[in-house]
PDB file of N, CA and C in Angstrom:
ATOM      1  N   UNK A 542     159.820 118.039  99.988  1.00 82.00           N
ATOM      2  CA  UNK A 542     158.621 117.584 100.666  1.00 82.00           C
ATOM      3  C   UNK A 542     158.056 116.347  99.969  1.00 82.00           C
ATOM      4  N   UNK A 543     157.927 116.449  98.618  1.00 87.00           N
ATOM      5  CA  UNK A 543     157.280 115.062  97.806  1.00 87.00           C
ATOM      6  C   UNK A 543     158.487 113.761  97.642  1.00 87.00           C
ATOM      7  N   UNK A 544     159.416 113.661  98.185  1.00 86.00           N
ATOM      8  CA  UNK A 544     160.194 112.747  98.620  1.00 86.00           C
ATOM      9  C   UNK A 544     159.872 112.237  99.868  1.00 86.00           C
ATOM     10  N   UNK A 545     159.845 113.102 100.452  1.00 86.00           N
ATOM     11  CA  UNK A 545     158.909 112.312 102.580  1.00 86.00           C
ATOM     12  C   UNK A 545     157.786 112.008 101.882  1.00 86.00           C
ATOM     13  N   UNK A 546     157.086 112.978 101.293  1.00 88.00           N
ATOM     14  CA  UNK A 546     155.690 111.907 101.115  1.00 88.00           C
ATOM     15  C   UNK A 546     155.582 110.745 100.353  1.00 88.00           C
ATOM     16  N   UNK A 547     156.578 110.204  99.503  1.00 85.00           N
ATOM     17  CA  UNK A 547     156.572 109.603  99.082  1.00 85.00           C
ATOM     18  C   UNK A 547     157.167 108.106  99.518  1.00 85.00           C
ATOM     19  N   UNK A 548     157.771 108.308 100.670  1.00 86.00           N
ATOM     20  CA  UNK A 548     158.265 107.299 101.404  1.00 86.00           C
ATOM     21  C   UNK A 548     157.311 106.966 102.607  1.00 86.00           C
ATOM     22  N   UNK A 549     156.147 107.629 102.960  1.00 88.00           N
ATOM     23  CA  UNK A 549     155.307 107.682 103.832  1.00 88.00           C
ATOM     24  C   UNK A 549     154.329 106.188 103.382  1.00 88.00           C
ATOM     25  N   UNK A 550     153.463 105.712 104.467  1.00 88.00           N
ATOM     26  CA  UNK A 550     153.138 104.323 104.224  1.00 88.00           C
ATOM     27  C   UNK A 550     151.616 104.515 105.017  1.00 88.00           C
ATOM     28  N   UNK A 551     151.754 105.370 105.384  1.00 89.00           N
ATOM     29  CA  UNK A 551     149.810 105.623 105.948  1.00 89.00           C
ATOM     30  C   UNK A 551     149.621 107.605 105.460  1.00 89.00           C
ATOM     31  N   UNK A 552     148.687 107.593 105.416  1.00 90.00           N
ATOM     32  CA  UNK A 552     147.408 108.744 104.814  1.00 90.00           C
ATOM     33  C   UNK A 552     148.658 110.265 105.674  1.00 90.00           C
ATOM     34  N   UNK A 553     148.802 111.226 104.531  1.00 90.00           N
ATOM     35  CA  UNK A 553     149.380 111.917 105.001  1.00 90.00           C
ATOM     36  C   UNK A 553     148.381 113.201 105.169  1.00 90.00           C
ATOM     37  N   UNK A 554     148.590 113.909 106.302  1.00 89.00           N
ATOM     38  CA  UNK A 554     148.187 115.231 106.361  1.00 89.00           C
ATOM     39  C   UNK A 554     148.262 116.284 106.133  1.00 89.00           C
ATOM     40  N   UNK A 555     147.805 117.495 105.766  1.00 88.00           N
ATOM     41  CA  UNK A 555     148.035 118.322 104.988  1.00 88.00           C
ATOM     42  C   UNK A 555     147.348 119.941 105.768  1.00 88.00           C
ATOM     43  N   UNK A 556     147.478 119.762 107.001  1.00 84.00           N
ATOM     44  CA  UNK A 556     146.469 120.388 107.657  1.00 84.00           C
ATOM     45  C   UNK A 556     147.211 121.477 108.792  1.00 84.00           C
ATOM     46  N   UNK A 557     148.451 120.951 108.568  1.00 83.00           N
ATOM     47  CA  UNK A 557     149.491 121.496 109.915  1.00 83.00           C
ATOM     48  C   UNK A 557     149.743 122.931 109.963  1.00 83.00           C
ATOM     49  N   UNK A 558     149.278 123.223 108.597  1.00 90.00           N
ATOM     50  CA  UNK A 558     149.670 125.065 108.665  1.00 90.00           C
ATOM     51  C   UNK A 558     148.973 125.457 107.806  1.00 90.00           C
ATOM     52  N   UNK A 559     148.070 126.647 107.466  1.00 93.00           N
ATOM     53  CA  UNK A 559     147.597 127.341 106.175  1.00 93.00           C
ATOM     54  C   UNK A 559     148.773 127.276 104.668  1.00 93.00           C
ATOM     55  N   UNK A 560     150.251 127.825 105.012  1.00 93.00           N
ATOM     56  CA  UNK A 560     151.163 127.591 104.090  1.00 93.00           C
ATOM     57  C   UNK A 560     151.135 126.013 103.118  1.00 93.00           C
ATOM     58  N   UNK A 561     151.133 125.217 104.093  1.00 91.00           N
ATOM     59  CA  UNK A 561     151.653 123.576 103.429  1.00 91.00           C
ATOM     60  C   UNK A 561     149.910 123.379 103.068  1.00 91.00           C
ATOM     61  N   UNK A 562     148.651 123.934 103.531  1.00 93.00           N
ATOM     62  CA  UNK A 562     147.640 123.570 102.513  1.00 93.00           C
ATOM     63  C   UNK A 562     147.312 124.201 101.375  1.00 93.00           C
ATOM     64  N   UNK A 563     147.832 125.149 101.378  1.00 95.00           N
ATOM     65  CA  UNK A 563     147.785 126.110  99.871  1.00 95.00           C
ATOM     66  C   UNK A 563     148.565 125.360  99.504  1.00 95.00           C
ATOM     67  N   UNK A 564     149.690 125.160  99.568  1.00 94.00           N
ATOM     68  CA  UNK A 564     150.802 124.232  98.660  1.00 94.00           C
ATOM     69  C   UNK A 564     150.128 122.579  98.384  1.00 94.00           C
ATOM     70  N   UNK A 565     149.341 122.098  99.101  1.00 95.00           N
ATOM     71  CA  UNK A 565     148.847 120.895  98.687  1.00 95.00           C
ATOM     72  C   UNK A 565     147.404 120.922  97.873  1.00 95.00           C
ATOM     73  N   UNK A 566     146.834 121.963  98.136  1.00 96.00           N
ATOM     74  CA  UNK A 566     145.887 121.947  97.115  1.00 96.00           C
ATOM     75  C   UNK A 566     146.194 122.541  96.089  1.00 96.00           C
ATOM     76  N   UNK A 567     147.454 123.393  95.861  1.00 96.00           N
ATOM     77  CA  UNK A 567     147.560 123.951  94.197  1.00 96.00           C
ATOM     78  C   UNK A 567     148.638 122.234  93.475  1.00 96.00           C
ATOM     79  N   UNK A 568     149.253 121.396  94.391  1.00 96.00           N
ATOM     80  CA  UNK A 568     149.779 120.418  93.923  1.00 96.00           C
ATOM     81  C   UNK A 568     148.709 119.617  93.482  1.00 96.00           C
ATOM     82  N   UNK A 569     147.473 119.518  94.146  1.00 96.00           N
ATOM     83  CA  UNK A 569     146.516 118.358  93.866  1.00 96.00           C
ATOM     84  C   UNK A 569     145.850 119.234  92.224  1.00 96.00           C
ATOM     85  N   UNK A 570     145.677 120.625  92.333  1.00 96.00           N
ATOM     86  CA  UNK A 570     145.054 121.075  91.075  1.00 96.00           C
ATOM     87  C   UNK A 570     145.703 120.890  89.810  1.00 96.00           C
ATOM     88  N   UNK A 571     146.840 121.038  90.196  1.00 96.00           N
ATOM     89  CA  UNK A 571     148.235 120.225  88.772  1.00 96.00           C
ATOM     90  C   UNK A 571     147.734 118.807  88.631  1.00 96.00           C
ATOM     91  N   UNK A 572     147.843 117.901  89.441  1.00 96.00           N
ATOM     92  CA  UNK A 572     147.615 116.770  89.606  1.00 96.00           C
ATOM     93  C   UNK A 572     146.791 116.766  88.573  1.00 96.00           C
ATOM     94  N   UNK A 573     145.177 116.863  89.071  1.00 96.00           N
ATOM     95  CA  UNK A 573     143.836 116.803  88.615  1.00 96.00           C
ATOM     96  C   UNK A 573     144.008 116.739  87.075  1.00 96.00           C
ATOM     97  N   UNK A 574     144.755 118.308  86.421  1.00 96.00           N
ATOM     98  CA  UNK A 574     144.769 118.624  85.355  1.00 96.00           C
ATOM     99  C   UNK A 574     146.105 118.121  84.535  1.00 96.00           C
ATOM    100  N   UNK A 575     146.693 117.109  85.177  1.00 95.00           N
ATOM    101  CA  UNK A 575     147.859 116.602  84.202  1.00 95.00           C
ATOM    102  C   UNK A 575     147.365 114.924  84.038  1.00 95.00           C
ATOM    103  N   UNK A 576     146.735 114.574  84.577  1.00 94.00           N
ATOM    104  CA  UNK A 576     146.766 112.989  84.951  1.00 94.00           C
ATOM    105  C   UNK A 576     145.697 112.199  83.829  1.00 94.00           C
ATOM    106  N   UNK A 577     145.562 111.367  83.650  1.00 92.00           N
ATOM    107  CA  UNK A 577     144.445 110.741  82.161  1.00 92.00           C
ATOM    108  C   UNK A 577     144.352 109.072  82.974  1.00 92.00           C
ATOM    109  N   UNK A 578     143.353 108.238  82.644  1.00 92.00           N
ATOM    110  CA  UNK A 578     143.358 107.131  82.990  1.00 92.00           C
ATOM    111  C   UNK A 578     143.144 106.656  84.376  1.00 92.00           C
ATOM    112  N   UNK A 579     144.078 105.874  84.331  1.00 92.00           N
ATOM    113  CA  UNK A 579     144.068 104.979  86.032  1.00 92.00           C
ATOM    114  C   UNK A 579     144.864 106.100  86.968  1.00 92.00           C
ATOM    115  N   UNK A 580     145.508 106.852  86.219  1.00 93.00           N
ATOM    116  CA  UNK A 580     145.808 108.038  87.265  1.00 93.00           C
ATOM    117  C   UNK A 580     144.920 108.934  88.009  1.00 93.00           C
ATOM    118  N   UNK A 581     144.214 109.031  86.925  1.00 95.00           N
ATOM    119  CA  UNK A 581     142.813 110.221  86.508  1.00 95.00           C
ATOM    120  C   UNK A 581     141.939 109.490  88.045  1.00 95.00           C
ATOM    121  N   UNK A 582     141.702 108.382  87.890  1.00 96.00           N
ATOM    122  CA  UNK A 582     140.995 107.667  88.679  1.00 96.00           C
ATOM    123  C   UNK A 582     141.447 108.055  90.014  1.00 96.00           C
ATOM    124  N   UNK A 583     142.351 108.191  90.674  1.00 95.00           N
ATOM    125  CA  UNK A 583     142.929 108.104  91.827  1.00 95.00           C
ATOM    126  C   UNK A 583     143.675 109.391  92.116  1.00 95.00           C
ATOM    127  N   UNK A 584     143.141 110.157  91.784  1.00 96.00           N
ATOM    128  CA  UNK A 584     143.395 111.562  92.169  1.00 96.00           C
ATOM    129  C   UNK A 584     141.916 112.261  92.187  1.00 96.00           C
ATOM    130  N   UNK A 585     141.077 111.601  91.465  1.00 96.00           N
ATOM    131  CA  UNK A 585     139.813 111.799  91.468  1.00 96.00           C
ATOM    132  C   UNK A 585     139.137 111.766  92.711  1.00 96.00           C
ATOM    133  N   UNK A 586     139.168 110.309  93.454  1.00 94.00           N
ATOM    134  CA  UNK A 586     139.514 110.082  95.333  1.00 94.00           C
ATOM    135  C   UNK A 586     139.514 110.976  95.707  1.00 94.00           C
ATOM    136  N   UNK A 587     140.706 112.043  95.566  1.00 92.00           N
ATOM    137  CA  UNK A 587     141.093 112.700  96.717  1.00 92.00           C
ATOM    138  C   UNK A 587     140.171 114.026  96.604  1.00 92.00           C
ATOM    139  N   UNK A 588     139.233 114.327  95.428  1.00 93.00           N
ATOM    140  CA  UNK A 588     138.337 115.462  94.868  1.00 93.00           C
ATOM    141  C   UNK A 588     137.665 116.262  96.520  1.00 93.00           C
ATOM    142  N   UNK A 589     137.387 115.717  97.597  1.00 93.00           N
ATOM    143  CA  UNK A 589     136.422 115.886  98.380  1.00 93.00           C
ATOM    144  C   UNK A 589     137.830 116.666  99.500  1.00 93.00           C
ATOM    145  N   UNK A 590     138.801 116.000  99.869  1.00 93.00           N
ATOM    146  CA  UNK A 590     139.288 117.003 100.663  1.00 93.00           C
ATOM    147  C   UNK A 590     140.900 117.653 100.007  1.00 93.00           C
ATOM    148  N   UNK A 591     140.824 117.695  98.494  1.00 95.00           N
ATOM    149  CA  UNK A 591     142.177 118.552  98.036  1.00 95.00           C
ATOM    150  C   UNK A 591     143.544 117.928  98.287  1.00 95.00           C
ATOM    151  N   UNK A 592     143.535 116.951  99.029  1.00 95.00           N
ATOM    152  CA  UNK A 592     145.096 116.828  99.798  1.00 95.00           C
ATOM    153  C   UNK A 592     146.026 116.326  98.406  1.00 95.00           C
ATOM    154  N   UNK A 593     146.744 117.040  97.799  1.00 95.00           N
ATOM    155  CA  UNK A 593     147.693 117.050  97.032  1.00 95.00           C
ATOM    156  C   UNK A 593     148.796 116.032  97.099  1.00 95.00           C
ATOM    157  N   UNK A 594     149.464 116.296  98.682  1.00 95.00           N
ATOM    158  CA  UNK A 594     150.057 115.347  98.727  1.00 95.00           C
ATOM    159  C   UNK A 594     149.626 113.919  99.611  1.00 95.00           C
ATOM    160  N   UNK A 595     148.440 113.419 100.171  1.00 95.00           N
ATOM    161  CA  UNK A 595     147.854 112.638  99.544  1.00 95.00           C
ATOM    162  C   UNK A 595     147.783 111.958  99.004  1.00 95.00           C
ATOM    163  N   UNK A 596     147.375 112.826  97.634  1.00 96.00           N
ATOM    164  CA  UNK A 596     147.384 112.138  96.197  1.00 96.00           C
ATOM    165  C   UNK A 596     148.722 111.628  95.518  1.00 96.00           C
ATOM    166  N   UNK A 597     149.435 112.990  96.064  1.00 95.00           N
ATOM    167  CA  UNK A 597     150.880 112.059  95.387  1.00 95.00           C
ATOM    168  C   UNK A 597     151.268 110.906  96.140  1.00 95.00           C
ATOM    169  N   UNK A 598     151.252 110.712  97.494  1.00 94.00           N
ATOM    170  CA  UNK A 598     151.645 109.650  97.943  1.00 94.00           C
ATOM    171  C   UNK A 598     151.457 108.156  97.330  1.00 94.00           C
ATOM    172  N   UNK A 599     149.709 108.182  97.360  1.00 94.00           N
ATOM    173  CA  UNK A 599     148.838 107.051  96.369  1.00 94.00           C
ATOM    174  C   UNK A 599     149.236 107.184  95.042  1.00 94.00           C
ATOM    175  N   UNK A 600     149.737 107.939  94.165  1.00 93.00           N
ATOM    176  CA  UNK A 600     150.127 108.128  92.739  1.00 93.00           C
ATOM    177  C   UNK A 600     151.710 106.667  92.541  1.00 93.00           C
ATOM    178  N   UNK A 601     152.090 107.739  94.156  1.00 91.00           N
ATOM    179  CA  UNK A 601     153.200 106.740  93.863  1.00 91.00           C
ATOM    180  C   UNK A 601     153.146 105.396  94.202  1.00 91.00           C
ATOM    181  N   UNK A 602     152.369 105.567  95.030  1.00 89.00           N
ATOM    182  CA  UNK A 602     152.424 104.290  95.517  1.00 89.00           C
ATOM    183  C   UNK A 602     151.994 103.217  94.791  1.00 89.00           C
ATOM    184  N   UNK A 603     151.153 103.427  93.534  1.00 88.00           N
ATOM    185  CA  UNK A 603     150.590 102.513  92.714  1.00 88.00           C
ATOM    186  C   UNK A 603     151.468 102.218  91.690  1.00 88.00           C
ATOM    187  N   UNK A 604     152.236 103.314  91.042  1.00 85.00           N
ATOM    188  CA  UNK A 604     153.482 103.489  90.083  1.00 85.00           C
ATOM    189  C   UNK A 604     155.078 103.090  90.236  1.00 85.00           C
ATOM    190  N   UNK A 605     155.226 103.203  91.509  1.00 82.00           N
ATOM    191  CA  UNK A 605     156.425 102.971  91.657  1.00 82.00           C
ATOM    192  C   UNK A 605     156.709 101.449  91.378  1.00 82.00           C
ATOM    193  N   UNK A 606     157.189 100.506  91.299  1.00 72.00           N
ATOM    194  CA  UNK A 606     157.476  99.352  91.704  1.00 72.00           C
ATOM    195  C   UNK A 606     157.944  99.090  92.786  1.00 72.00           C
ATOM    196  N   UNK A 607     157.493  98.303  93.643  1.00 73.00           N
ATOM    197  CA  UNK A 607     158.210  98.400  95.342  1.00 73.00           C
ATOM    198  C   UNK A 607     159.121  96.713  94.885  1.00 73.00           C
ATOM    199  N   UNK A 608     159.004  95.724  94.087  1.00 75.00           N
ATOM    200  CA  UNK A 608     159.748  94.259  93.846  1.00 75.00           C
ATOM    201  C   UNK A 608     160.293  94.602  92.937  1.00 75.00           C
ATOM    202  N   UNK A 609     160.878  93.603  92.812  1.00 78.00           N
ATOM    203  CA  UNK A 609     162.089  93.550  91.338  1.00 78.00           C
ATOM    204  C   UNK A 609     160.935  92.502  90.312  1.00 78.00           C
ATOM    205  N   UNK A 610     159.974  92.502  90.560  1.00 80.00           N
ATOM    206  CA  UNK A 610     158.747  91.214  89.790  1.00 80.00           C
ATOM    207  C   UNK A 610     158.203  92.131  89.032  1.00 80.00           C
ATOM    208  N   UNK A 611     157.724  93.537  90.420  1.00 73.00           N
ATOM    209  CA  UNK A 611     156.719  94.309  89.906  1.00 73.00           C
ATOM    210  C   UNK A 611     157.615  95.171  88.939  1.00 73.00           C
ATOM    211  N   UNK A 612     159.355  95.554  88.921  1.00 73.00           N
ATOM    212  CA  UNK A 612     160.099  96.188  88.199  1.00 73.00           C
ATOM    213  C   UNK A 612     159.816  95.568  86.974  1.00 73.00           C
ATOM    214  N   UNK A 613     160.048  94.257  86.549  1.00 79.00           N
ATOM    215  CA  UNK A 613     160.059  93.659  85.604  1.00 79.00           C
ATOM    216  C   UNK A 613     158.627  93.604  84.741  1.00 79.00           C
ATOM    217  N   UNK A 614     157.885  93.609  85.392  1.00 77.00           N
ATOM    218  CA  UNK A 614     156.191  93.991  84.610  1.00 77.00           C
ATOM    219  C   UNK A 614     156.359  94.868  84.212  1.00 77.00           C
ATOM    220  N   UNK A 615     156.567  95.895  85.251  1.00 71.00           N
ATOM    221  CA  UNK A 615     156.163  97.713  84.384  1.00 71.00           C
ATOM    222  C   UNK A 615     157.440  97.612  83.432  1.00 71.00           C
ATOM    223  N   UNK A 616     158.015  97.325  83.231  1.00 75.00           N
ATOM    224  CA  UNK A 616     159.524  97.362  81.988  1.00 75.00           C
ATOM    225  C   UNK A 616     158.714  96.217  80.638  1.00 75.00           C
ATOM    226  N   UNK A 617     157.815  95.747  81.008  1.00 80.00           N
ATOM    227  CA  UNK A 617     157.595  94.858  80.058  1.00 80.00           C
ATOM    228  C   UNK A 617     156.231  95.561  79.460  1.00 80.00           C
ATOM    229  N   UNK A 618     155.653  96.184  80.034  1.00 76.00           N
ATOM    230  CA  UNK A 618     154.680  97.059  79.588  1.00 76.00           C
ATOM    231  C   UNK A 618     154.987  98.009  79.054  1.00 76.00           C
ATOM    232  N   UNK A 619     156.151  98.810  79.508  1.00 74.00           N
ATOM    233  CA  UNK A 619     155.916  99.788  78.536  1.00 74.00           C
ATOM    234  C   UNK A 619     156.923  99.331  76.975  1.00 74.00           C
ATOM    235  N   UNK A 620     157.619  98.309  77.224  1.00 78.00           N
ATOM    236  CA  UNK A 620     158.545  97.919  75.871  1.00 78.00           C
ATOM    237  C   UNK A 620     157.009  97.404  74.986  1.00 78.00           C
ATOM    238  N   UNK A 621     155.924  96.668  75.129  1.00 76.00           N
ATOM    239  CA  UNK A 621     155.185  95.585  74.621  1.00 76.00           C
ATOM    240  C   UNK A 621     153.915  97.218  74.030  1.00 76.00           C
ATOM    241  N   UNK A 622     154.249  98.187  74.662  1.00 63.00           N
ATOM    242  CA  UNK A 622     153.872  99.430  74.342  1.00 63.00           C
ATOM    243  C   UNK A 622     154.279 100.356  73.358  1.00 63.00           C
ATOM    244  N   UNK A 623     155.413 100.262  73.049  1.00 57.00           N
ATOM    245  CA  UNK A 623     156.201 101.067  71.887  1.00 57.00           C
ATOM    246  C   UNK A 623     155.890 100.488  70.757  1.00 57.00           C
ATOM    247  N   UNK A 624     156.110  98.491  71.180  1.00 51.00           N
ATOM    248  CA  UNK A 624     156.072  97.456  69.754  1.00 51.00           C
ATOM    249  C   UNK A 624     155.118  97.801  69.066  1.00 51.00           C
TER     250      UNK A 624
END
């Protein structure tokens, strides 16, 4: 499931069955309680309606690199991070 959502490109729903919202709000409560920072920030957003995946979608979507520019930043951040 967090592979479709993660390829998804507008606001996903979480509403389609009682099953898949228990499963998105115990994903968003992991979330909440694993995340620190600019993560922290943007899972914080989603505080008002739970949507887990949601949140992961926007998690990724900020993290992933979608260019080979933006590949090359986040590779340079975290090396300029260890130094």
């Amino acid at each position: 499931v967090l592979r479709l959502v993660e390829q998804e490109t507008t606001p996903v729903v979480d509403t389609a069955n009682p099953q898949l919202r228990r499963r998105s709000s115990t994903l968003y409560a992991m979330l909440a309680s694993l995340t620190v920072g600019k993560a922290k920030k943007i899972v914080k957003k989603g505080r008002k309606d739970r949507n887990g995946y949601e949140t992961w979608r926007l998690l990724c979507d900020e993290y992933e690199p979608k260019s080979d520019g933006r590949k090359l930043a986040l590779a340079s951040e975290i090396f300029e991070a260890k130094a």
